[in-house]
XYZ file of C-alpha atoms in Angstrom:
617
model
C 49.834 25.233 7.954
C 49.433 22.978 4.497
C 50.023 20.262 6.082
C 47.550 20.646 8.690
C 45.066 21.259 6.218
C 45.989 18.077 4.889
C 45.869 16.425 8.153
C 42.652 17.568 8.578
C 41.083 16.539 5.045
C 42.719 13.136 5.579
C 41.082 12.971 9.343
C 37.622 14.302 7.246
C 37.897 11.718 4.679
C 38.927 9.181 6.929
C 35.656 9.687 8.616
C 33.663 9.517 5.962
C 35.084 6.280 4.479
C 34.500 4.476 7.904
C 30.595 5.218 7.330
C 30.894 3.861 3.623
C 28.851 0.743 3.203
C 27.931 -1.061 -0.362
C 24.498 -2.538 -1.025
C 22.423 -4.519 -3.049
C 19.026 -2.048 -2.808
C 18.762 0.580 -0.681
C 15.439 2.119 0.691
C 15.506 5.578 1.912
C 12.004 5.947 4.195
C 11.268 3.196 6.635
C 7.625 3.955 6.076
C 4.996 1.453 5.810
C 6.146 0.658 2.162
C 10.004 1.236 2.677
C 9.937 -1.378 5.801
C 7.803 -3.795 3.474
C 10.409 -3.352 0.304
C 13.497 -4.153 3.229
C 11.665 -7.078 4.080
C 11.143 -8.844 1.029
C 13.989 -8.580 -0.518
C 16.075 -9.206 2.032
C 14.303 -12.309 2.385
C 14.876 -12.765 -1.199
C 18.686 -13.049 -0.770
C 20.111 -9.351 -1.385
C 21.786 -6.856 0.843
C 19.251 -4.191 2.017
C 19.576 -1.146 3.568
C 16.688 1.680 4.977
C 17.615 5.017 5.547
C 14.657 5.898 8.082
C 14.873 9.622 9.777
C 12.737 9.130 12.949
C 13.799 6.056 15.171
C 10.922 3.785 14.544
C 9.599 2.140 11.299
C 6.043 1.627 9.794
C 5.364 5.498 8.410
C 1.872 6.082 8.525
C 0.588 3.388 10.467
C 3.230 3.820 13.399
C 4.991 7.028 13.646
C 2.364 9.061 12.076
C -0.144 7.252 14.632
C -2.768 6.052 12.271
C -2.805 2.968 13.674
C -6.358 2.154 12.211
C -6.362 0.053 9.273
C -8.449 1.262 6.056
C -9.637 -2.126 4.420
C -8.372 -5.139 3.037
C -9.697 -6.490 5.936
C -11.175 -10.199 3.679
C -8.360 -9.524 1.559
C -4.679 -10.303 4.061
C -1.973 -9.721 1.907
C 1.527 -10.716 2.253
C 3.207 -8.993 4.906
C 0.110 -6.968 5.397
C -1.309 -10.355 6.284
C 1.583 -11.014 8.459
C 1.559 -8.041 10.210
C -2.154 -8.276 11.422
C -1.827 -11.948 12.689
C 0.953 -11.086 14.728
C -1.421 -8.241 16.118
C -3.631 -10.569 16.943
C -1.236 -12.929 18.408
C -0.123 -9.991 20.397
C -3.507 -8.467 21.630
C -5.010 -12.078 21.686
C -7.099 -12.585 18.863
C -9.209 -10.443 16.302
C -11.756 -9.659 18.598
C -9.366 -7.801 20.567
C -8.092 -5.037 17.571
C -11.875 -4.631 16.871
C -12.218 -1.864 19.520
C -13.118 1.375 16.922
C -15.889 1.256 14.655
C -13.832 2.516 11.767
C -11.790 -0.392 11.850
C -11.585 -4.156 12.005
C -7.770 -3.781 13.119
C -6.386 -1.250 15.600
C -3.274 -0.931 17.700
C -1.207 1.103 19.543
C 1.229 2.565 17.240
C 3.975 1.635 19.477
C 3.328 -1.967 19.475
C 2.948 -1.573 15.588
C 6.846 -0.207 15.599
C 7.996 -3.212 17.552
C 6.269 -5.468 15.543
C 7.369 -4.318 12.185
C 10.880 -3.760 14.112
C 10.855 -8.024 14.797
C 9.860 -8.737 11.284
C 12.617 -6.460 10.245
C 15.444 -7.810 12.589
C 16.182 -10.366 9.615
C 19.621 -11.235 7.793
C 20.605 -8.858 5.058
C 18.499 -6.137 6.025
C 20.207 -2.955 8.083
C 18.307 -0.129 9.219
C 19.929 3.460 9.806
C 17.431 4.972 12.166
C 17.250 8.519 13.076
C 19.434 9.088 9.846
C 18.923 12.177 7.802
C 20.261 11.766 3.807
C 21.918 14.833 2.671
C 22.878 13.838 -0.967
C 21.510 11.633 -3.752
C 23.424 11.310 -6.968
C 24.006 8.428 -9.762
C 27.242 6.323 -9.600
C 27.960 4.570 -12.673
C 24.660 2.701 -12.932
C 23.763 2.666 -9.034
C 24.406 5.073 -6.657
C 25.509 6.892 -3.807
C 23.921 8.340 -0.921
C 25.499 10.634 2.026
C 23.427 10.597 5.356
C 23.959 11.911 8.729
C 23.208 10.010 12.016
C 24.771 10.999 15.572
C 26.681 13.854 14.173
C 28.919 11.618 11.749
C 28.422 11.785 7.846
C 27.679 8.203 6.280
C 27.934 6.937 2.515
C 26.374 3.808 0.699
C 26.926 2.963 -2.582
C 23.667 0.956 -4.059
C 23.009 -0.771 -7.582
C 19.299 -0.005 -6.947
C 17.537 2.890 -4.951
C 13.827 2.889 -3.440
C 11.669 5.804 -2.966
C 9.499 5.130 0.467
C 9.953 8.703 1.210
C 6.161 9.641 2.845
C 5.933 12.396 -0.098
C 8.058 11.290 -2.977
C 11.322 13.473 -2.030
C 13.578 11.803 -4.256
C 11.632 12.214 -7.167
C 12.870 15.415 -7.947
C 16.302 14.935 -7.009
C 16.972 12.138 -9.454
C 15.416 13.097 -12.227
C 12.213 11.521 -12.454
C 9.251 13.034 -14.018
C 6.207 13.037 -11.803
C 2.733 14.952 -11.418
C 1.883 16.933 -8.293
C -1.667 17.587 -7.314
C -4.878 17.319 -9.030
C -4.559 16.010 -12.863
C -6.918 17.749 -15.705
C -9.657 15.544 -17.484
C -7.448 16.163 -20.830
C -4.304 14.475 -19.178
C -6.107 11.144 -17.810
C -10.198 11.201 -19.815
C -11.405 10.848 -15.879
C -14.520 12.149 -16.699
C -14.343 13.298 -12.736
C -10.483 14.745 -12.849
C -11.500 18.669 -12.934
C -11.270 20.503 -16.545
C -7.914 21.977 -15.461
C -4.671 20.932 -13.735
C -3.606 22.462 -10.366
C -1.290 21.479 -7.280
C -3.961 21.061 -4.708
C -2.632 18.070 -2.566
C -5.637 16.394 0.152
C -5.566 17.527 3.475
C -2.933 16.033 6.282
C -3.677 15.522 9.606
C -1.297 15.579 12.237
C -2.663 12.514 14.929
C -2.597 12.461 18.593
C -3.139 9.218 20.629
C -5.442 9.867 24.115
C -5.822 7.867 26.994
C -8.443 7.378 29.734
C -7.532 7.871 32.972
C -10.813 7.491 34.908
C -9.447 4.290 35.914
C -6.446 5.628 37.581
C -7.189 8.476 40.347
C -3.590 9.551 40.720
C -3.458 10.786 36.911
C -7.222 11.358 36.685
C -7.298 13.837 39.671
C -3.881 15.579 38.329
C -3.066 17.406 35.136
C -0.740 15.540 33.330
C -2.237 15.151 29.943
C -4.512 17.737 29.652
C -3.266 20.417 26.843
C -2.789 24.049 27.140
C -4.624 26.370 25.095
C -2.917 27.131 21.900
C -2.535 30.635 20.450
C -5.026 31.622 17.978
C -7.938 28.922 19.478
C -11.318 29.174 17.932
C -13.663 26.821 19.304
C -15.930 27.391 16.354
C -13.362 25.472 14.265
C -14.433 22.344 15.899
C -18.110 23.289 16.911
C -19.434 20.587 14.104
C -17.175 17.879 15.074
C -19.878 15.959 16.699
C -23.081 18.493 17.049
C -24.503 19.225 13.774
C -27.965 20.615 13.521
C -28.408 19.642 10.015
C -27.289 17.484 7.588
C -26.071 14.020 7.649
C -22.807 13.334 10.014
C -20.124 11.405 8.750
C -20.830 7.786 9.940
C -23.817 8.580 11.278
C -22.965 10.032 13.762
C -25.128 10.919 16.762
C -22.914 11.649 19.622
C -20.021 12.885 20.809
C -18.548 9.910 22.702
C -19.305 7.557 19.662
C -17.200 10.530 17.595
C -14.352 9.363 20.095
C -15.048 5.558 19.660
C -14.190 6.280 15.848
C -10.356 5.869 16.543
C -10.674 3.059 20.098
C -7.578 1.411 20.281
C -6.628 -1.304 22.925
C -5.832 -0.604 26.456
C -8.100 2.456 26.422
C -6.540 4.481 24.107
C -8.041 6.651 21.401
C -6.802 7.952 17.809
C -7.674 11.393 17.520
C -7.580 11.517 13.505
C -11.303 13.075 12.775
C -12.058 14.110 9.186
C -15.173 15.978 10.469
C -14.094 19.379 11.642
C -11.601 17.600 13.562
C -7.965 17.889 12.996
C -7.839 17.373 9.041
C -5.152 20.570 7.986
C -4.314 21.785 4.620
C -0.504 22.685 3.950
C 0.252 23.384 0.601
C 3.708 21.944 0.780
C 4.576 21.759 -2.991
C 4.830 25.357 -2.857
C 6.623 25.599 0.804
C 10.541 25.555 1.355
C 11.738 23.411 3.701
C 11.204 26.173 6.965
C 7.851 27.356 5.735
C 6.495 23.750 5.904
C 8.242 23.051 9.139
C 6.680 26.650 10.010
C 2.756 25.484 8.725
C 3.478 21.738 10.400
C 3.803 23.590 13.373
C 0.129 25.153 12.627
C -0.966 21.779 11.887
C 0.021 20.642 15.270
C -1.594 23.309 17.007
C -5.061 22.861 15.006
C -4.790 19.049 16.892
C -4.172 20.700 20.425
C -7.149 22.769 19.872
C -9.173 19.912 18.933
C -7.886 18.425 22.147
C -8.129 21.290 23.987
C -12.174 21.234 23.071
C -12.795 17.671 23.498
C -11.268 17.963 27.012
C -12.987 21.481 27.843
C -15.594 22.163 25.763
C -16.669 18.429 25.519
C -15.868 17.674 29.294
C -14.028 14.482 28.382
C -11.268 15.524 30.718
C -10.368 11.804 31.647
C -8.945 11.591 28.065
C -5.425 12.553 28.381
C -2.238 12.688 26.043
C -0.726 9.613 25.732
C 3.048 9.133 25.778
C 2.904 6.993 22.949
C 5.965 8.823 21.006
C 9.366 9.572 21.786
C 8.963 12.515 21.608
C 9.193 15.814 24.064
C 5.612 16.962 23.266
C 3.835 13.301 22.583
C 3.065 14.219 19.757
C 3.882 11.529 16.499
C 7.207 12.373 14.622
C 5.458 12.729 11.527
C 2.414 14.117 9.962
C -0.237 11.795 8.085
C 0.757 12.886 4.794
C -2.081 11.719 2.116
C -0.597 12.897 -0.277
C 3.027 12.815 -2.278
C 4.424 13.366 -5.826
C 3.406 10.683 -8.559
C 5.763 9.088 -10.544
C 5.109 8.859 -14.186
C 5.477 5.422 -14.766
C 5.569 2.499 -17.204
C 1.748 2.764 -16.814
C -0.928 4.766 -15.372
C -3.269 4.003 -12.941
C -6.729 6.031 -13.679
C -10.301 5.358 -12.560
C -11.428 3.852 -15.726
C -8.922 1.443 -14.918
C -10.903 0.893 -11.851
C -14.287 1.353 -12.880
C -13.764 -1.179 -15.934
C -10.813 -3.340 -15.397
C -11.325 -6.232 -17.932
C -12.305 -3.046 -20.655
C -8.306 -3.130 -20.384
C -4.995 -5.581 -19.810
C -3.841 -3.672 -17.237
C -5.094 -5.543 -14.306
C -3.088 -8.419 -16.028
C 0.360 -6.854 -14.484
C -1.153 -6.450 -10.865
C 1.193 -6.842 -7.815
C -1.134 -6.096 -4.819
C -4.411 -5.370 -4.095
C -7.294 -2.787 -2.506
C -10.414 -2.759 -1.520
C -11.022 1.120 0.052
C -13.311 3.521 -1.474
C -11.474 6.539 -3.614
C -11.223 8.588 -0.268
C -9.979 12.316 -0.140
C -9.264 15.091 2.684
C -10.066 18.580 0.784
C -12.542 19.889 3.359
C -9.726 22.620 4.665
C -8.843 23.982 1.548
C -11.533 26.325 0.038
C -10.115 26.369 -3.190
C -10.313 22.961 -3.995
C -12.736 22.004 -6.692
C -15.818 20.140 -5.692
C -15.585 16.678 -6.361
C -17.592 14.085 -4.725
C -14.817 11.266 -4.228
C -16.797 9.168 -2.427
C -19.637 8.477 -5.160
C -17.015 7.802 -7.699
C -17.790 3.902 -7.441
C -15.550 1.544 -8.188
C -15.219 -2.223 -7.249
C -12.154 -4.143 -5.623
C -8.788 -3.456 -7.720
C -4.977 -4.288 -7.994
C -2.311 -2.214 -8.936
C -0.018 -2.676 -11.420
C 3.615 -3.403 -11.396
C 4.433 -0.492 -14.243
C 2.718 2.194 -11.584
C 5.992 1.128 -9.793
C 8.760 1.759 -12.537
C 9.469 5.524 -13.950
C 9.573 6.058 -17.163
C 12.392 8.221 -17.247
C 15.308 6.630 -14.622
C 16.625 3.366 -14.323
C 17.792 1.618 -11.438
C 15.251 3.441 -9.445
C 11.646 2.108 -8.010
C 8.886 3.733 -6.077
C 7.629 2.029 -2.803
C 5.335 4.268 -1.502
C 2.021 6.677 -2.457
C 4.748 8.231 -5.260
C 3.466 5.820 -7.608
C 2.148 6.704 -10.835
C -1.537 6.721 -10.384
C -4.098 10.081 -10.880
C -4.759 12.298 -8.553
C -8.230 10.609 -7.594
C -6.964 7.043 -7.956
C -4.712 7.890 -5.269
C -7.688 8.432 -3.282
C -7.910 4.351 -2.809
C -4.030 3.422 -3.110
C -2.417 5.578 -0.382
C -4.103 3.337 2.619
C -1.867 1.326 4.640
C -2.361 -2.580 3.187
C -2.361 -1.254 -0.140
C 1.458 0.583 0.613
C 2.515 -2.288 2.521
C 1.490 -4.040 -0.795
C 2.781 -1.411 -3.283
C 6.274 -2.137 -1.261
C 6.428 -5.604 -0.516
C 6.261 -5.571 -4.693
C 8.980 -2.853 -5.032
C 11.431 -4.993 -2.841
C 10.584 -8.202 -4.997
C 11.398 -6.260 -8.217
C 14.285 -4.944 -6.853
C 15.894 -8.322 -5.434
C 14.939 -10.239 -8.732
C 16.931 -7.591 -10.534
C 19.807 -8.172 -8.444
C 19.637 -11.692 -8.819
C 19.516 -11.664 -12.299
C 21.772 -8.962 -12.995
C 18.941 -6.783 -15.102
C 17.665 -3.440 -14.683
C 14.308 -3.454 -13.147
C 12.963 -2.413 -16.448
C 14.178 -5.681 -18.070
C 12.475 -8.001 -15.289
C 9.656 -10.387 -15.961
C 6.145 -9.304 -14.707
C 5.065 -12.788 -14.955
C 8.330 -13.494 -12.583
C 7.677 -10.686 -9.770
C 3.643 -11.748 -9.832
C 5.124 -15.665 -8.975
C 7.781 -14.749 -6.178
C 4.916 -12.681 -4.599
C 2.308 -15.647 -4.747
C 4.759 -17.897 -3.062
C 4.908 -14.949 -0.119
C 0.926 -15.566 -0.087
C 0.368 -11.876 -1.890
C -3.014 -11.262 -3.704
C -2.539 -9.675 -7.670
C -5.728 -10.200 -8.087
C -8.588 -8.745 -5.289
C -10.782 -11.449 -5.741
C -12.358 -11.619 -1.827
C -13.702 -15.456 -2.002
C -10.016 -17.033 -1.827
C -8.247 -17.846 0.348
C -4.440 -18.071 0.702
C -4.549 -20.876 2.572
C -6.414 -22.954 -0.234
C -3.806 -25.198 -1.895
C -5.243 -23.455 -5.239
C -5.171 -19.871 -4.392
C -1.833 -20.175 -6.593
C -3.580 -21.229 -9.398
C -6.584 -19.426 -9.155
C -4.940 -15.854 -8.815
C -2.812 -16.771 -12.221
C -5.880 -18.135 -13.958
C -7.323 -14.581 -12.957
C -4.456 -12.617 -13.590
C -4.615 -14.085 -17.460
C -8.089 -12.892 -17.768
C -8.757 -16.621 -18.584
C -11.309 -16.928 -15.727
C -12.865 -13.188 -14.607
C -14.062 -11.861 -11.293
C -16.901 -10.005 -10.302
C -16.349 -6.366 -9.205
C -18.916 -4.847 -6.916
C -19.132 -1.269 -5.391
C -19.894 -2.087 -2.015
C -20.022 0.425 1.252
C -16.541 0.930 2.749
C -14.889 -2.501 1.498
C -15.589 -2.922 -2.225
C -15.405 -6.523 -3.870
C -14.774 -9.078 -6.567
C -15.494 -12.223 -6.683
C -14.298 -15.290 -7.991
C -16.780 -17.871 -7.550
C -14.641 -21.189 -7.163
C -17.625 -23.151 -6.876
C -19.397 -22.091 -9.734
C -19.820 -23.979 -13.246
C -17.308 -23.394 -15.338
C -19.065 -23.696 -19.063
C -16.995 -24.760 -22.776
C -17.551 -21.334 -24.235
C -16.384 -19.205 -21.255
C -13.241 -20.937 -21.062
C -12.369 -21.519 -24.694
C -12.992 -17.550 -24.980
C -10.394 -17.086 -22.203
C -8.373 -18.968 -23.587
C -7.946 -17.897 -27.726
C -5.624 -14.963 -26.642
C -3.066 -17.023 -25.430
C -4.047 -20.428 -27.517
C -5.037 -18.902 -31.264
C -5.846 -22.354 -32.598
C -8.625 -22.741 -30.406
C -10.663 -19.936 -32.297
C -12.339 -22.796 -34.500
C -13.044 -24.826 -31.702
C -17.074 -25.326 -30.878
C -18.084 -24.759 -27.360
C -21.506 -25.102 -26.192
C -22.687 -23.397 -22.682
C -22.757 -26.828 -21.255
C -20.707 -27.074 -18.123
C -16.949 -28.399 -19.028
C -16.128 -31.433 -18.488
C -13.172 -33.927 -18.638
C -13.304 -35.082 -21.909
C -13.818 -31.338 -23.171
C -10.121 -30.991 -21.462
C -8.929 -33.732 -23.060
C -10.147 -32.165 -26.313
C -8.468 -28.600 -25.780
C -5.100 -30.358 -24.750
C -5.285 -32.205 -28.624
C -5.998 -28.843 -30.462
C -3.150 -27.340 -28.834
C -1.016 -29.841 -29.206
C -0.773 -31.352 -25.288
C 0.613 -34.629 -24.716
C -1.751 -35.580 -21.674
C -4.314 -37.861 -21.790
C -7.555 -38.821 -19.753
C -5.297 -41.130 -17.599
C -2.760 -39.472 -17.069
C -4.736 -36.345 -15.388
C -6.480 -38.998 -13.306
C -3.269 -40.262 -11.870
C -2.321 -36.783 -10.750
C -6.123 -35.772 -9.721
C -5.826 -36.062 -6.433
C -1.888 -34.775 -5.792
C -2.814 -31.572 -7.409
C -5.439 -30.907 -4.420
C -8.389 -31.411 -6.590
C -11.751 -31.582 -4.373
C -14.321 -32.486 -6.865
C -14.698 -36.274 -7.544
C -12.908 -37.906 -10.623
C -15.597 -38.372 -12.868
C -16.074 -37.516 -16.991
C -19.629 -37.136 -16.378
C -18.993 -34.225 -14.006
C -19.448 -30.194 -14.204
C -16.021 -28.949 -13.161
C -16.057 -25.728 -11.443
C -13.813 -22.594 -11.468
C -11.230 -23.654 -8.735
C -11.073 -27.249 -10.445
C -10.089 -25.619 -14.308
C -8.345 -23.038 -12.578
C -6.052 -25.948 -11.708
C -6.307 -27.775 -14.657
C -5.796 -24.659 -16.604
C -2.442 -23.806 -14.573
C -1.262 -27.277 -14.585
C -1.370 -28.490 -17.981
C -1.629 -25.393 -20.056
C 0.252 -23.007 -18.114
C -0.974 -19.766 -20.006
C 0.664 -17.515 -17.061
C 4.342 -18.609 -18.457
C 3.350 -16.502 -21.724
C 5.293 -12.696 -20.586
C 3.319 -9.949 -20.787
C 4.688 -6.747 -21.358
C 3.620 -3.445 -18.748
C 0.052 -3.082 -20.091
C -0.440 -7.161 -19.816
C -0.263 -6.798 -23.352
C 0.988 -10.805 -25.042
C 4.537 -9.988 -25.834
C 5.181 -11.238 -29.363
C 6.567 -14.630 -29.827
């Protein structure tokens, strides 16, 4: 008998150590911000693996079916750039994703899945789909990970672990301090964050995807599609949805059918994911176990198939029918829309004086990605949330910064998803899908460039990570009048980034802005005042507000000590993509001293530490 139980363990063990695998970084969620950290740092040269538990990848904008992009719509980011365009090539062109009002890019979240699954089928990234981890525990200084898939139990052993979970699971389990729900005005001087703390998270909504069959008699005359009514239905519940008496609607809304054009997708398909007594839900999962949120989930979905259930009976839009846009037995998306997850506490800390003011700080110094989306939040189910109006808190374009991505408390470790450590209402603006992609895309270039350079992601170069994601075509600085594909939106981004040259933030409707102005005069005094903080000896320089000009250049290069002369920039005028004519007598603009700037002073070299802070020489 002994020795059978040793046969046995051996057979176990054996087992096991056929599923072992060792990585470089490994990501468990193959969310929106999990599939962007795979992505980029495979590309960057490391072995990657995602842990995903449903079958497809892109989180929220795929298998939650929000396929309905909130902003950053001037602003195409890095893979969030990449992603759209190959949207477009797909659907054939811009015009084509423009189908909702709410958004300039919609899709089908399937074809979203198989997108992000071809930019994923890359060298040294491997994906464990439908794969369910079951421990998470430090090895040495990386660690190891048990996860289930098919019935057999797998193990990797990482040096660095990412958090893309869709509500910051692993926070907990490794250690990391966080903050759940709303913050108090004491803990983050938002003179909007309520005067005390609580663990109210926003609302989630679980989405269904409609079709219209009025175009196809066989399904239009039969049943398929049309939902059942669910226990407990109260048509009052959605009554307001799209027939208010009073008040203004959300959008302006005036009719029921334009309610439904919200969410269009292509091929005559609709997003049902209303936050106007539609399906928003609250669960209060911080306080659930696992089976009571599975149990409330299960509510969730129901509140959707009433809302169905009313806009195909009570409505009479009966030609809109559930799409099978899922694998899954009831069509209905594998996951919720979660708005909502634990926060990291960071390096640094994202609030909305950050926002409001960013050049009142250094913060916006260290930024790794960019947004553009009002401060947006989901309370309206809850009746004991605090009343806040979100929406009026104004704020212009932003970027967030790499230290929102780093705990404070555990090394080797990196958030990739909306677990990063921002307040409660900044969270508002930073959980929408080009911002994660973003937030991730960043998280996998931190994580390679610690691999490569065999340092803990605490030890890594902000200046470093904000280069490798330039050269990927990623904005760290939201400034909407540049362009990647200028040959200077290099320079121009680092020349913001060092507060040398400033934008202009506007609060603007749904897509806020700032602007950079690469056309505009550049005069002596702006630029010398950019410039002291990272050049002291330039304090006693004059500077008039006469526009710059070359000889002015020439004169900043001798106080600090430059070895370039007049000449010599001429000579290279041209090969640096310079479009304003060689001339001393000449105003040169922004994009033109951005250039200079970057090219012969090279103030972005100077490290920064995580509050974009000068480190000390």
């Amino acid at each position: 008998m002994k020795n059978l139980y040793c046969t046995l363990f051996s057979l176990l063990l054996l087992t096991i150590c056929a599923g072992q695998k060792e990585v470089d970084v490994l990501i468990i969620g193959g969310g929106a911000g999990g599939t962007s950290a795979g992505i980029q740092a495979a590309r960057m040269g490391v072995k990657v693996q995602i842990i995903e538990a449903t079958p497809w990848l892109g989180g929220m904008l795929t298998s939650a079916g929000v396929s309905a992009i909130d902003g950053n719509h001037e602003m195409p980011s890095g893979i969030w750039g990449e992603f759209r365009q190959k949207l477009r090539d797909h659907y054939g062109g811009a015009e084509a994703l423009a189908t909702g009002w709410v958004s300039h890019t919609l899709f089908e979240p399937s074809v979203g899945n198989k997108i992000l699954q071809e930019m994923a089928n890359i060298p040294n990234l491997d994906i464990a789909f439908n794969a369910i981890y079951s421990d998470v525990k430090k090895d040495g200084e990386g660690w190891q990970i048990t996860y289930s898939r098919n019935k057999k139990v797998y193990s990797t052993k990482a040096k660095i672990l990412i958090d893309a979970t869709e509500i910051g699971e692993l926070l907990p389990l490794v250690g990391a301090d966080f903050r759940l729900g709303m913050d108090a005005k004491s803990d983050t001087n938002e003179k909007e964050a309520p005067e005390t703390a609580n663990n109210i998270v926003q609302d989630l909504t679980y989405v269904l995807t409609l079709e219209d069959v009025s175009k196809i008699p066989l399904l239009n005359q039969g049943k398929k599609g049309l939902v059942k009514k669910p226990k407990n239905y109260d048509p009052e519940a959605y009554a307001c949805a799209c027939k208010r008496e009073d008040g203004d609607m959300f959008g302006g809304v005036s009719g029921c059918e334009q309610m439904l054009n919200y969410g269009k997708l292509p091929n005559n398909k609709y997003m049902v994911n209303w936050p106007n007594c539609g399906n928003d839900f609250y669960v209060n999962w911080p306080e659930l176990s696992k089976e009571e949120r599975s149990n409330k989930l299960a509510d969730a979905k129901a509140f959707t198939q009433g809302f169905v259930y009313y806009i195909q009976n009570e409505l009479g839009f009966k030609h809109l029918r559930v799409a099978e846009e899922f694998p899954t037995k009831d069509n209905f998306p594998m996951i919720p829309y979660d708005r909502e997850a634990r926060r990291v506490k960071g390096k640094t800390f994202l609030t909305v004086d950050h926002l409001e003011r960013p050049y009142d700080f250094t913060l916006y110094r260290t930024g790794i990605t960019v947004g553009d989306y009002p401060i947006d939040h989901h309370h309206d189910k809850n009746s004991e949330a605090p009343e806040i109006d979100f929406i009026n808190i104004k704020v212009p374009s932003y970027n967030v910064p790499l230290g929102s991505l780093v705990p404070e408390s555990v090394e080797q470790f990196i958030v990739a998803e909306k677990n990063i450590s921002v307040s409660n209402i900044v969270n508002g603006a930073t959980r929408l899908q080009p911002v994660v992609l973003g937030i991730g895309q960043a998280a996998g270039a931190l994580s390679a460039m610690s691999i490569l350079e065999n340092k803990k992601p605490s030890e890594i170069s902000i200046r470093k990570v904000q280069n490798a994601l330039l050269e990927s075509n990623v904005y760290i600085m939201p400034f909407i009048d540049i362009k990647k594909e200028d040959s200077a939106f290099g320079a121009m981004q680092r020349m913001g980034a060092t507060g040398i040259l400033k934008g202009t933030g506007i609060a603007y409707k749904w897509a806020n802005q700032t602007w950079f102005y690469p056309n505009r005069m550049v005069s002596e005094h702006e630029l010398i005042r950019g410039l002291q903080p990272y050049f002291p000896s330039l304090e006693s320089m004059a500077a008039s507000g006469a526009g710059i000009r070359l000889p002015f250049i020439a004169s900043i290069l001798q106080k600090v000590n430059m070895e370039y002369s007049i000449p010599v920039i001429k000579t290279k005028w041209n090969t640096w993509g310079i479009h304003q004519a060689c001339d001393d007598k000449i105003a040169l603009n922004r994009r033109t001293v951005s250039i200079l700037a970057d090219k012969l002073l090279n103030p972005f070299a100077m490290e920064v530490n995580w509050n974009g802070e000068l480190k000390q020489k």
